[in-house]
XYZ file of C-alpha atoms in Angstrom:
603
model
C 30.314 66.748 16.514
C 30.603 63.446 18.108
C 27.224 61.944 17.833
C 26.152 60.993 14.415
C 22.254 62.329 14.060
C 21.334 58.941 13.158
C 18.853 56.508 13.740
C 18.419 53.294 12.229
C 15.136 51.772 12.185
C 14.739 47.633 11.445
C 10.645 46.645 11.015
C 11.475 42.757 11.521
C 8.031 41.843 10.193
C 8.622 43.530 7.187
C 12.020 43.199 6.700
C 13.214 46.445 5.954
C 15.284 49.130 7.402
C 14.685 53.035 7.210
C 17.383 55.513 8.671
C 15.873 58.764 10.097
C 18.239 62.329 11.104
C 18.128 63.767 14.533
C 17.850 66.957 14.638
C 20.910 68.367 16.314
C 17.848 70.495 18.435
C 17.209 67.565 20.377
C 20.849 67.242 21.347
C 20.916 70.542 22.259
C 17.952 69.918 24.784
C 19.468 66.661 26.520
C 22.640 66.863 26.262
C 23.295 63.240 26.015
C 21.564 60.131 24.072
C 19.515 59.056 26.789
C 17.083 61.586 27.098
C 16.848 61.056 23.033
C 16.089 57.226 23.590
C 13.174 57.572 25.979
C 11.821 60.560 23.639
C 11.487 57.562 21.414
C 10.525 54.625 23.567
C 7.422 57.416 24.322
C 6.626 57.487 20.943
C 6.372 53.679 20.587
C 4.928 52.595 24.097
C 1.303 51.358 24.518
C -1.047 48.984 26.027
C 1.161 46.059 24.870
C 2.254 42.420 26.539
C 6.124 42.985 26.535
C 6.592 39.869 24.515
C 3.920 40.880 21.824
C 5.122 42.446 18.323
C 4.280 45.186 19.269
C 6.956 46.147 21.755
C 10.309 47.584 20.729
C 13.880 47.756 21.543
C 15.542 51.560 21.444
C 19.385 50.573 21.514
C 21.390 54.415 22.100
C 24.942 54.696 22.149
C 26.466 57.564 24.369
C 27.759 60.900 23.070
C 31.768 60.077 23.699
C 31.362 56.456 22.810
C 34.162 55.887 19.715
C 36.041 58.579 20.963
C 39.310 58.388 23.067
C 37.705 58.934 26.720
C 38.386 56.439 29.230
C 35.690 54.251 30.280
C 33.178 55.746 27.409
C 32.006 52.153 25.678
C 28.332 52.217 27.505
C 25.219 51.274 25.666
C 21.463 51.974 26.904
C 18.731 49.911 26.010
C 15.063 50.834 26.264
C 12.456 47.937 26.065
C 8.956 47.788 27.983
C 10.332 44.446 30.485
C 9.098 41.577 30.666
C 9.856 41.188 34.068
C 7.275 43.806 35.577
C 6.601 46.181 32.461
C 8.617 48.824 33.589
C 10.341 50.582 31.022
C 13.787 51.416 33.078
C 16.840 50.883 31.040
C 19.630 48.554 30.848
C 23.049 49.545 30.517
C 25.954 47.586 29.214
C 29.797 48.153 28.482
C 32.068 46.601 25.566
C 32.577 47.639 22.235
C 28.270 47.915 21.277
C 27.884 51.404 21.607
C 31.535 52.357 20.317
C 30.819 49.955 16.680
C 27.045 51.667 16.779
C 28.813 54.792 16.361
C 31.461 53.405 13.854
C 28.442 51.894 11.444
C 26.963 55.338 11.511
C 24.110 55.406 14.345
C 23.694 56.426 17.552
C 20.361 54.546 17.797
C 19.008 51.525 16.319
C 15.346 50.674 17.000
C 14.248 47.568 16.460
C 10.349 46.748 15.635
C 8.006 43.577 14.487
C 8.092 40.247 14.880
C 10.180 38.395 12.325
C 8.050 35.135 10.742
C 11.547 32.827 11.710
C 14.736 32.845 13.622
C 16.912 35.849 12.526
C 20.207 37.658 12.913
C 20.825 41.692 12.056
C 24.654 42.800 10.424
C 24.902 46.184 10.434
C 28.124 48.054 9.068
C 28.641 51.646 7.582
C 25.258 52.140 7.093
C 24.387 48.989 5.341
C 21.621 46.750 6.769
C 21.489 42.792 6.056
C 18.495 40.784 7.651
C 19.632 37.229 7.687
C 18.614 34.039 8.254
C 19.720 32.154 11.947
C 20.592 29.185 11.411
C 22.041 28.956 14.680
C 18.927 29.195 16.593
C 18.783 26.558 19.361
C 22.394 27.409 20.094
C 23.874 29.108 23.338
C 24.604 32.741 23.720
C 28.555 31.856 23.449
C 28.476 29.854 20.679
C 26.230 32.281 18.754
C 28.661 35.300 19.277
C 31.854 32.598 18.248
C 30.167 31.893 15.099
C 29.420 35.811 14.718
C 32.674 37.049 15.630
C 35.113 39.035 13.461
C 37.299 41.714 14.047
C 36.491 45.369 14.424
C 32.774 44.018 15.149
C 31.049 43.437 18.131
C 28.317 41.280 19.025
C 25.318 41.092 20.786
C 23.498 37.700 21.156
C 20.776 35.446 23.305
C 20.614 31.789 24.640
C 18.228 29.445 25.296
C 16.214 31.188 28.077
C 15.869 34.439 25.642
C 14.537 32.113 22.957
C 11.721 30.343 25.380
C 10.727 33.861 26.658
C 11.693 33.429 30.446
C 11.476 37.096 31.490
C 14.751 37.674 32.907
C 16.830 36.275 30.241
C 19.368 38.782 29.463
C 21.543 39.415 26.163
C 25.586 39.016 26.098
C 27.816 41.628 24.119
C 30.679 40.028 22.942
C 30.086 36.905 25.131
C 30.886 38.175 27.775
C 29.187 41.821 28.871
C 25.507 41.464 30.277
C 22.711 43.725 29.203
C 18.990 43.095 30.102
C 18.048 41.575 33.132
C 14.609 42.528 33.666
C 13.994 40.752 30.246
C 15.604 41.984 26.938
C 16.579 38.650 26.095
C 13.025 37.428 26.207
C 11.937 40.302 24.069
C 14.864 39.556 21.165
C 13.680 35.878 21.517
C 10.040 37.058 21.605
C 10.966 38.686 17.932
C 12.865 35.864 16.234
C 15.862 38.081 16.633
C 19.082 35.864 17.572
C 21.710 38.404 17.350
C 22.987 41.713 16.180
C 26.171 42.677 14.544
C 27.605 46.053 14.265
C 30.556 47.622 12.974
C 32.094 49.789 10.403
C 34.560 52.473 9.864
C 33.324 55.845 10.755
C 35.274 57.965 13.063
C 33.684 60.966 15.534
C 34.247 64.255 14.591
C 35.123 66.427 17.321
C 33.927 69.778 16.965
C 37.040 71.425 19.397
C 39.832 68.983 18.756
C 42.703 70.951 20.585
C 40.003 71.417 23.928
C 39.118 67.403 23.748
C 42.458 66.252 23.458
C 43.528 68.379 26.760
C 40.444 67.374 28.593
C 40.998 63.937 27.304
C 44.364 63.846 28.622
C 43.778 65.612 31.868
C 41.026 63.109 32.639
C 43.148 59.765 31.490
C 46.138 61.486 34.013
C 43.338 61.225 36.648
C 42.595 58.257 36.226
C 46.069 56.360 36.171
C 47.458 58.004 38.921
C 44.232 56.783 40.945
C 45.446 53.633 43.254
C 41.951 51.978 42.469
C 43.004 51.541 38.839
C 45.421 49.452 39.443
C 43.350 47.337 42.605
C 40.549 47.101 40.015
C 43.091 45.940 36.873
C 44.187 43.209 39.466
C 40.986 42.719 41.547
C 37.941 43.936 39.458
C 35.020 44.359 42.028
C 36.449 41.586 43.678
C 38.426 44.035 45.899
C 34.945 45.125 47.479
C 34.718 41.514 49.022
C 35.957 41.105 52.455
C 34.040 44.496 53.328
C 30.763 42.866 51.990
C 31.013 39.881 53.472
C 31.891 41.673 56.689
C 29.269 44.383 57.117
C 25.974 42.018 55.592
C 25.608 42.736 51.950
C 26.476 39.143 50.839
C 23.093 37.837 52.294
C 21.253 34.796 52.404
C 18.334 32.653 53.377
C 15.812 35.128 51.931
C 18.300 38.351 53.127
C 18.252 37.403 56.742
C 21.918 36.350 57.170
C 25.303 37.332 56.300
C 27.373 34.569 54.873
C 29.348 32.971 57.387
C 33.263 33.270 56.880
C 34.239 29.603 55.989
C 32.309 30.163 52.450
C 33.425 33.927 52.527
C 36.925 32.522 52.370
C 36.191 30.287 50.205
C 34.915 32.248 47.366
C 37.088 35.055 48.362
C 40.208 37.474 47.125
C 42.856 34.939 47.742
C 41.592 31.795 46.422
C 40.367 34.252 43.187
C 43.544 35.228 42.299
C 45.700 32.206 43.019
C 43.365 29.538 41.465
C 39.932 30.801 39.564
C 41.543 33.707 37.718
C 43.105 33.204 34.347
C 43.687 37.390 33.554
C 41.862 40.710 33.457
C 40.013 41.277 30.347
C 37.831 44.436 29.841
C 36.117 46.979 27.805
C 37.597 48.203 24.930
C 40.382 51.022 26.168
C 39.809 50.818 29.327
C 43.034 51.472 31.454
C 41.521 49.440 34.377
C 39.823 46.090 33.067
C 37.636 44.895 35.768
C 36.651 41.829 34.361
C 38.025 38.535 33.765
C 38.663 35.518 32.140
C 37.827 31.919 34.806
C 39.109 28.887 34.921
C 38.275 26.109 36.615
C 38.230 21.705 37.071
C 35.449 20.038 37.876
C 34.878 16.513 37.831
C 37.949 16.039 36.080
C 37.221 18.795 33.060
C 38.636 22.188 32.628
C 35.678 24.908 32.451
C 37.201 28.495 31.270
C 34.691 30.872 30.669
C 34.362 35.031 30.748
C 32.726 36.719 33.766
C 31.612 40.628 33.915
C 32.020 39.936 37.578
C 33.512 37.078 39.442
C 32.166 38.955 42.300
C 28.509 38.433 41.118
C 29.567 34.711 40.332
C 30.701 33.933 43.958
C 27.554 35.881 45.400
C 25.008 34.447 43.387
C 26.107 30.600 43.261
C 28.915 30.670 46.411
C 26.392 32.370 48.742
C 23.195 32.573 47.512
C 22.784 29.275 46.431
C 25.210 27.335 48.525
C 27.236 25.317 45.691
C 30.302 22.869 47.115
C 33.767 25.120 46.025
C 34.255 28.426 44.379
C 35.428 25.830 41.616
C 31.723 24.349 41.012
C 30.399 27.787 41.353
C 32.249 29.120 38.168
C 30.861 26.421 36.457
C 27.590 27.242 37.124
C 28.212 30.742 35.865
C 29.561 29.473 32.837
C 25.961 27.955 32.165
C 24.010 30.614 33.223
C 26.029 32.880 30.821
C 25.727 30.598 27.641
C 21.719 29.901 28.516
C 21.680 33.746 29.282
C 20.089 33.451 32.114
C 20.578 36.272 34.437
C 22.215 34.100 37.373
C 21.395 36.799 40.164
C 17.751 36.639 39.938
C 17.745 33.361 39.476
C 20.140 32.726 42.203
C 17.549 34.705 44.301
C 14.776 32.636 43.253
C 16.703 29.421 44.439
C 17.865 30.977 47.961
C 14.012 31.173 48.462
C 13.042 27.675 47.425
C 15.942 26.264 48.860
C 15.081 28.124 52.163
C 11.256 27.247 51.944
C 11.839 23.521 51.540
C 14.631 23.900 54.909
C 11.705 25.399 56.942
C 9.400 22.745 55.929
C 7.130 24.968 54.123
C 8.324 23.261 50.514
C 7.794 20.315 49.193
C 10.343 20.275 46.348
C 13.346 18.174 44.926
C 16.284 20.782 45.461
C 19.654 21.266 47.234
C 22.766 23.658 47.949
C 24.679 21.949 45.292
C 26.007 22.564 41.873
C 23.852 19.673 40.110
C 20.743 20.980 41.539
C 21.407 24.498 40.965
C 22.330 23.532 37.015
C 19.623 21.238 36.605
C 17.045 23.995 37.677
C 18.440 26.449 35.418
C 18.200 23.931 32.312
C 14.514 23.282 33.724
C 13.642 26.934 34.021
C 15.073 27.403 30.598
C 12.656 25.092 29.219
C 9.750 26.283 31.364
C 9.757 22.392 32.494
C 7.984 21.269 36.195
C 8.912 23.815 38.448
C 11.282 25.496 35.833
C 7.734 26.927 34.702
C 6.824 29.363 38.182
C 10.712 30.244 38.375
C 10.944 31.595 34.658
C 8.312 33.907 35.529
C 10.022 35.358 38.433
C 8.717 35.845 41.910
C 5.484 35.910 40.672
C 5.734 32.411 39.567
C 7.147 31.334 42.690
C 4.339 33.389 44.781
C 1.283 31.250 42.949
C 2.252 28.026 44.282
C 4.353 29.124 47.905
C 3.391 31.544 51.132
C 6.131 33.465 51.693
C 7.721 37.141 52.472
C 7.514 39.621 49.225
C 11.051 41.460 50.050
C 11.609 41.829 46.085
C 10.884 46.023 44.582
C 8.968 45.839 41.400
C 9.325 42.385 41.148
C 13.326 42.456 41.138
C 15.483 41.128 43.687
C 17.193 43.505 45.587
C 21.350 43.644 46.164
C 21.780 46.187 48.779
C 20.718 46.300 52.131
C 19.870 49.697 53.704
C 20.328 47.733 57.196
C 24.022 47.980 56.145
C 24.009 51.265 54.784
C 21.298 53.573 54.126
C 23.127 55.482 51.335
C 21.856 56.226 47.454
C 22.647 52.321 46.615
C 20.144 51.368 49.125
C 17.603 53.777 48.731
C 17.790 53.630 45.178
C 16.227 50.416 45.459
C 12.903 51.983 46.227
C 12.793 54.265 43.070
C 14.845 52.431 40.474
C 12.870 52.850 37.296
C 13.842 49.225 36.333
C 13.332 47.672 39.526
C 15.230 46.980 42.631
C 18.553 45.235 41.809
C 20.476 48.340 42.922
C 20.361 52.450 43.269
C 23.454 54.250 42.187
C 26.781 53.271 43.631
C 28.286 56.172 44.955
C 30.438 57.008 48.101
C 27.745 55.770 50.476
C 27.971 51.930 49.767
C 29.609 51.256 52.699
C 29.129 53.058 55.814
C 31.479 55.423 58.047
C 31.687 58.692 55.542
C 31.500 61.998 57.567
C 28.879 64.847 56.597
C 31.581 67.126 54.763
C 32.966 64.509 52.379
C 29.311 64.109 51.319
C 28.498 67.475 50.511
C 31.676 67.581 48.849
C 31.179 64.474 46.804
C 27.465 66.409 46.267
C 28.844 69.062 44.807
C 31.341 67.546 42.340
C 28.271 66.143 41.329
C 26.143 68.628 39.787
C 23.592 68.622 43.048
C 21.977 72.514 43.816
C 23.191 74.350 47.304
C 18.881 74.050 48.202
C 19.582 70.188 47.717
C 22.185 69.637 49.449
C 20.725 71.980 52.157
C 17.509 69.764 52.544
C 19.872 66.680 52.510
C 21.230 67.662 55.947
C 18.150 69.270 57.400
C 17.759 66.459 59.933
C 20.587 64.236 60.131
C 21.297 63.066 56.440
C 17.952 62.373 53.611
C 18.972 59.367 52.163
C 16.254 59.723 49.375
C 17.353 63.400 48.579
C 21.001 61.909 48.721
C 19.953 59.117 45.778
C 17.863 61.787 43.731
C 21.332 63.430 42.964
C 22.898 60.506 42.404
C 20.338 59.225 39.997
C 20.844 62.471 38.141
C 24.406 62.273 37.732
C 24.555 58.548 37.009
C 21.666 59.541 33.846
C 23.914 62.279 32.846
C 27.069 59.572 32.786
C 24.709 56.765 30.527
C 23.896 59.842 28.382
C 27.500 60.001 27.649
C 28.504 56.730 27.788
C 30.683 57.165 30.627
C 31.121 53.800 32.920
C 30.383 54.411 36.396
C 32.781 52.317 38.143
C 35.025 53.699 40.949
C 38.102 53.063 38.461
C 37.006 55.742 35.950
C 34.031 57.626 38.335
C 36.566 58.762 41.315
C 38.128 60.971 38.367
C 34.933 62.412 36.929
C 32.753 65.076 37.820
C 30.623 68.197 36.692
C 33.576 70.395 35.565
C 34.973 67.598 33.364
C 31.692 66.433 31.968
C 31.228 70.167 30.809
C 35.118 70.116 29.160
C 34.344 66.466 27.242
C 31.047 66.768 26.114
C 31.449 70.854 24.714
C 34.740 70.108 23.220
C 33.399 66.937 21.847
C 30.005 68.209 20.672
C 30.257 72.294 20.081
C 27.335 72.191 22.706
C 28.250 74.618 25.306
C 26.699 73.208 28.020
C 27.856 73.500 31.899
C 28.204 70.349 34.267
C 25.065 71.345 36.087
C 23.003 71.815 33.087
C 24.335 68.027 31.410
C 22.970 66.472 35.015
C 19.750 68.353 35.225
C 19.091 66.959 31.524
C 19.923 63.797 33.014
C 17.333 64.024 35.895
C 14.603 64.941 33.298
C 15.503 62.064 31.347
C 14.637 59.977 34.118
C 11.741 61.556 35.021
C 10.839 60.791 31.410
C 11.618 56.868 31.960
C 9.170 57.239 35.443
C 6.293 58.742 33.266
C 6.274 55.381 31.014
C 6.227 53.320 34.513
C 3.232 55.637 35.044
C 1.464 54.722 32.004
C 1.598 50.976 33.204
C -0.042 51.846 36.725
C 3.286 52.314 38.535
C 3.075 54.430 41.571
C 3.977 55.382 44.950
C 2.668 51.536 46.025
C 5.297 50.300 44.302
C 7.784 52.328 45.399
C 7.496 51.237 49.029
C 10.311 49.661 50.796
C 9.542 45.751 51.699
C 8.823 44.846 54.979
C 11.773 42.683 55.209
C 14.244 45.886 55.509
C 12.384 46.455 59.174
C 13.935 42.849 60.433
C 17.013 42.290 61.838
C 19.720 41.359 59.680
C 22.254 39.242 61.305
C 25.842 39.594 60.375
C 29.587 39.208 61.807
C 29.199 42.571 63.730
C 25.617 41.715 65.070
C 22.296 42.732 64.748
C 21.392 45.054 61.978
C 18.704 47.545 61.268
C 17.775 50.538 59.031
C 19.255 53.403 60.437
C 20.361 56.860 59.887
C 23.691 56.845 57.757
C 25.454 59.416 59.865
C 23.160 60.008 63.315
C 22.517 56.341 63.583
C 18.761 56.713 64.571
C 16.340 53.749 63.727
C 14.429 54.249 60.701
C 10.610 53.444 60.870
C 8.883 52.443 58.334
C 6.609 55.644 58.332
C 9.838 57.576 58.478
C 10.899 55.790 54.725
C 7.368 56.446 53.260
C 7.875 60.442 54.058
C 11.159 60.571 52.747
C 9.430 59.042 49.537
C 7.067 61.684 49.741
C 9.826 64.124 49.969
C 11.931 63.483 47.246
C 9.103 62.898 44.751
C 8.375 66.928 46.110
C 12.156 67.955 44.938
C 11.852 66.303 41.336
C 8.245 68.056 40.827
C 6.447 64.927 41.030
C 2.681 64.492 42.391
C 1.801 62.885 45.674
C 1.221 59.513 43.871
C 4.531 59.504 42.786
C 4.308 60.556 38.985
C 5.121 63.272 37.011
């Protein structure tokens, strides 16, 4: 069996540790650890502030994570936010989830408040609560000091320890996890870091069947041409199109970026200047992320980045910095405060906008010194630093302005550019808006018959696809499949990027996880237990007042968007009729019908 029936469980408060079996039962019934982590987080939620004691941390480590699958090295974690008190998850690559697995646990959860700054080191099944000495120290240094082979590490900066709620945790320095708040729930706990590691090795119930799926699947995936654009590129290769059709948005998402910065914190000046080399997650054939490097002011900067495409967005675009130079420096400061740069780079598109329309009064600018000294303020919850480490809520008791943010999360899509399962998605996200599942439909111009074929190599039912296409194409019935496939993928670990996706779908999920578990268990089956784990994750949104209200799309999304190729609205991804905003609300209604919800929007 590949998973290890484990769970560790750290009290903080009390300083001990207690490890508990899983029966393999529950395996049986989700086919995956996900479904297993919010059978947990259940357990432990309440009527709790998110930065109390009493909230927890559920960290789950896929079913093929430490085995030889490509792209298997994801890690869920299961907190109630501080952000908005949802309890959606966040989901991180790196080595976390494969040295989980190697120390002998497929879950750690992590309870109490410790009475000073601490650090866990967990490896083969031994527990050590230490002291952190390092406390006051950036997420970077932390994991340098932590480092050591055949270990990885996950740490917090600054804006984790002060409690702003969408400080977010590094693994390994580089890999982000957390950005509706996990940070500020480790810092909320005294907890600095966490080491894992060890030894073990998974033990595969059908070794002959793995190692042919295994090797089928890894064929697939090198002879894919996006391996290699993504080994050279990383997401980076998605930016021209972006820029082009409107997602790379600005002044509160009502323009597209104009094409003197798209060039400048484009492809060509990435590769020739900013990028040092590829780095990536451990085994994976097509590393999508990458080491910077940058002078400024006379000083070399080189720092990791999960995505330079994220770093040229947030600070290139969104905040308007001088040179694609300046904005990799910013990064490299939002990374070691752990700060997660897109929200905040959200946040300061809307004050920077305000005070241009005259409706702000406030000491900012599109530069690189403002944008840095606002992040050190908000850090330190210092003038207005205060309002923006709350989020738009902080922001919304001192300014009038347009809500467009989804559970109080900024969103990255646009369904004026296409109204696919990434857009949509934004509506019923159980973390927040951010982003729905990224899936064929992220940019438009796909015909009807490649998505129902895409559909079906999904795990979605002939009736769902059916209702799909009843009238043109049902974005939210669309995303509702998606959603269920991209659960069943966390539940295995399995990285959802194009690189390592295009090559998956039901019939080799089915060949991994049986041969890998002894769980014979169809592709179908694996994503329906995915869709009832998230239908698990919306009944703890429930239990904080969540509901359909929230779940409505902003008014923003009815505007114009102006881009290269004109005027923009919310349309119909393949008939091209205008949306309404009564139109969106029924298709809400709709798909809450297909996953057995109730009217209000909860199970």
């Amino acid at each position: 069996m590949s998973f290890t029936g484990r769970m560790l469980e750290i009290d903080l408060a009390e300083r001990r540790h207690e490890v508990h079996e899983i029966e393999p039962e529950r395996y049986e019934r989700w086919l995956g650890t996900i479904g297993i982590a919010y059978e947990i987080a259940d357990s432990l939620s309440g009527d709790f502030d998110p930065l109390s004691e009493d909230n927890f941390i559920v960290f789950s480590a896929g079913i093929l994570a430490n085995t030889p699958v490509p792209g298997a090295t994801k890690v869920v974690a299961v907190t109630k936010n501080p952000l908005n008190r949802t309890y959606g998850p966040s989901v991180g690559g790196g080595a976390f989830a494969r040295d989980m697995k190697r120390a002998g646990f497929d879950f750690i959860v992590i309870r109490g408040r410790a009475d000073k700054p601490v650090w866990i080191d967990v490896f083969d099944g031994e527990v050590e609560i230490r002291d952190a000495g390092f406390w006051g120290k950036d997420a970077l240094e932390s994991y340098e000091l932590l480092k050591e082979k055949g270990r990885s590490v996950l740490t917090i900066g600054q804006a984790g320890e002060n409690l702003v709620r969408y400080a977010l945790a590094l693994i390994d320095g580089i890999h982000h996890l957390g950005k509706a708040g996990l940070g500020a729930v480790m810092g909320s706990k005294n907890l600095k870091a966490i080491r894992v590691g060890g030894t073990g090795k998974a033990e595969i119930a059908n070794e002959d069947g793995f190692r042919e799926a295994v090797k089928e699947f890894r064929e697939s995936v090198m002879r894919d041409k996006v391996t290699k654009i993504y080994a050279e590129m990383g997401i980076m290769a998605a930016w021209d199109s972006w820029a082009k059709h409107g997602y790379l948005a600005r002044r509160m998402k009502s323009e597209a970026v104009d094409e003197g910065t798209a060039k400048e914190f484009g492809v060509e000046k990435y590769l020739k200047e900013i990028k040092l080399r590829s780095t990536g997650c451990h085994g994976c054939p097509s590393p999508c992320k990458a080491i910077l490097k940058a002078e400024v002011d006379g000083r070399e900067v080189v720092t990791p980045a999960s995505l330079y495409l994220g770093v040229a967005y947030e600070f290139g675009v969104k905040c308007g910095v001088e040179s694609a130079e300046k904005a990799v420096l910013c990064h490299d400061v939002a990374n070691r405060l752990g700060i997660d740069a897109m929200m905040f780079a959200e946040l300061f598109d809307i004050l920077a906008t305000l005070k241009e329309e005259g409706k702000a009064d406030v000491d900012i600018e599109r530069s690189a010194k403002s944008v840095i000294e606002l992040m050190e303020k908000t850090t330190k919850q210092e003038g207005i630093g205060e309002l923006l480490a709350k989020g738009i809520d902080g922001l919304k008791e001192r300014y009038e302005f347009e809500d467009y943010f989804i559970k109080k999360m900024e969103p990255l899509f646009d369904p004026r550019v296409a109204s696919g399962s990434e857009a949509f998605g934004l509506l019923t996200n159980p973390r927040g808006a951010q982003e729905g599942p990224v899936t064929i439909t992220v940019l438009p111009g796909r015909r009807k018959e490649s998505i129902e074929r895409y559909m079906r190599s999904i795990g979605a039912s002939e009736e769902l696809i059916a209702e799909t296409f009843r009238d043109g194409f049902n974005p939210a019935l669309f995303t509702l499949a998606a959603e269920n496939w991209l659960w069943a993928l966390n539940g295995l670990a399995l990285c959802r990027r194009e690189s390592i996706a295009r090559s998956l779908n039901v019939d080799m999920l089915s060949k991994l996880f049986s041969n890998a578990t002894g769980i014979e268990a169809s592709g179908q089956e694996i994503v329906e237990a995915g869709g009832r784990a998230f239908t698990l994750a919306r009944k703890l949104n429930c239990s904080e007042g969540y509901s359909f209200e929230d779940d409505l799309p902003p008014k923003k999304f009815f505007e114009p968007l102006r881009t290269w190729e004109g005027e923009k609205v919310w349309r119909d991804y393949l008939t091209g009729r205008v949306y309404s905003y009564e139109d969106v609300v029924e298709m809400l209604r709709q798909y809450y019908r297909m996953r057995g919800w109730g009217e209000g929007g909860c199970p």
